[in-house]
Coordinates of C-alpha atoms in Angstrom, one line a residue:
M1 CA 92.4 51.7 98.9
R2 CA 93.2 55.0 97.4
E3 CA 95.0 57.6 99.4
K4 CA 93.2 60.7 100.5
N5 CA 95.4 63.0 98.4
E6 CA 94.3 61.0 95.3
I7 CA 90.7 61.3 96.2
I8 CA 91.0 65.1 96.8
A9 CA 92.8 65.5 93.4
E10 CA 90.0 63.5 91.7
R11 CA 87.4 65.7 93.4
C12 CA 89.2 68.9 92.2
R13 CA 89.3 67.6 88.7
L14 CA 85.5 66.7 88.8
V15 CA 84.6 70.1 90.2
G16 CA 86.8 71.9 87.7
S17 CA 85.3 69.9 84.8
R18 CA 81.8 70.8 86.0
I19 CA 82.7 74.5 86.2
K20 CA 84.0 74.4 82.6
Q21 CA 81.0 72.4 81.4
L22 CA 78.5 74.9 82.8
R23 CA 80.6 77.9 81.7
M24 CA 80.7 76.6 78.1
Q25 CA 76.9 75.8 78.2
K26 CA 76.2 79.4 79.3
R27 CA 78.6 80.8 76.7
I28 CA 80.7 82.6 79.3
S29 CA 84.4 83.2 78.5
Q30 CA 87.0 82.1 81.0
S31 CA 88.1 85.7 81.1
D32 CA 84.7 87.1 82.0
L33 CA 84.1 84.4 84.7
A34 CA 87.5 84.9 86.1
K35 CA 86.8 88.7 86.5
A36 CA 83.5 87.9 88.2
I37 CA 85.2 85.9 90.9
K38 CA 88.3 88.3 91.0
V39 CA 90.9 85.7 89.9
S40 CA 93.1 85.7 86.9
Q41 CA 92.1 83.8 83.7
P42 CA 95.1 81.4 84.1
H43 CA 94.0 80.7 87.7
L44 CA 90.5 79.9 86.5
S45 CA 92.0 77.7 83.8
N46 CA 93.9 75.8 86.4
I47 CA 90.8 75.4 88.5
E48 CA 88.9 74.0 85.5
R49 CA 91.7 71.4 84.9
G50 CA 91.7 70.5 88.6
E51 CA 95.3 71.7 89.0
T52 CA 94.3 74.4 91.6
H53 CA 91.9 74.0 94.5
V54 CA 89.0 76.4 94.4
T55 CA 88.1 78.0 97.7
L56 CA 84.6 77.3 99.1
Y57 CA 83.8 81.0 98.8
N58 CA 84.9 81.2 95.2
L59 CA 83.0 78.0 94.4
L60 CA 79.8 79.5 95.8
I61 CA 80.3 82.6 93.7
L62 CA 81.0 80.5 90.6
I63 CA 77.8 78.5 91.1
D64 CA 75.9 81.8 91.4
K65 CA 77.5 83.3 88.4
L66 CA 76.8 80.1 86.4
G67 CA 73.1 80.4 87.2
V68 CA 72.6 77.0 88.8
S69 CA 71.6 75.9 92.3
M70 CA 74.1 74.0 94.5
S71 CA 72.2 70.8 94.0
E72 CA 72.3 71.2 90.2
F73 CA 76.0 71.8 90.3
F74 CA 76.8 68.8 92.5
S75 CA 74.3 66.5 90.9
G76 CA 76.2 66.9 87.7
I77 CA 79.4 65.8 89.5
E78 CA 77.8 62.8 91.2
K79 CA 77.1 61.3 87.8
D80 CA 80.8 61.3 87.0
Y81 CA 82.2 59.3 89.9
N82 CA 81.4 56.4 92.2
K83 CA 80.2 57.9 95.4
D84 CA 80.6 54.6 97.3
N85 CA 84.4 54.5 96.7
V86 CA 84.8 58.1 97.9
K87 CA 82.7 57.4 101.1
K88 CA 84.6 54.2 101.9
S89 CA 88.0 55.8 101.3
C90 CA 87.7 59.2 102.8
N91 CA 86.0 60.2 106.1
D92 CA 86.8 63.9 105.9
P93 CA 83.7 65.7 107.4
I94 CA 82.5 68.9 105.8
D95 CA 82.6 71.8 108.2
I96 CA 79.0 72.9 108.1
D97 CA 79.7 76.1 110.0
D98 CA 82.2 77.2 107.3
L99 CA 79.6 76.4 104.6
I100 CA 76.9 78.4 106.4
K101 CA 79.2 81.4 106.9
A102 CA 80.2 81.3 103.2
I103 CA 76.5 81.2 102.1
E104 CA 75.6 84.1 104.3
I105 CA 78.5 86.2 102.9
L106 CA 77.4 85.4 99.4
K107 CA 73.8 86.3 100.2
T108 CA 75.0 89.6 101.7
K109 CA 77.2 90.4 98.7
N110 CA 74.3 89.6 96.3
R111 CA 72.0 92.0 98.1
A112 CA 74.5 94.9 97.7

């Protein structure tokens, strides 16, 4: 059984890879996307390589800036790993309250 840290590191790589894939499909430069989420270009590069964890808030902004729905974003990731191994190895629950708060913040910022 893999350790939780290994699973988290794998998830970060998969999320980063998906961000890069969509960014390149949309022909958005790393620099422009980094500015949109108010991080440095090297920081976004580290996110795309899975070397830095992306915050939930920034992930939601990235998904919005990349012009895809959350389900589109995550369905692309699901194809790249075996969900059953992750579910058996890691029982970390998602804090739904934090997710709802982040979505509400994002909606408010987009209205402004």
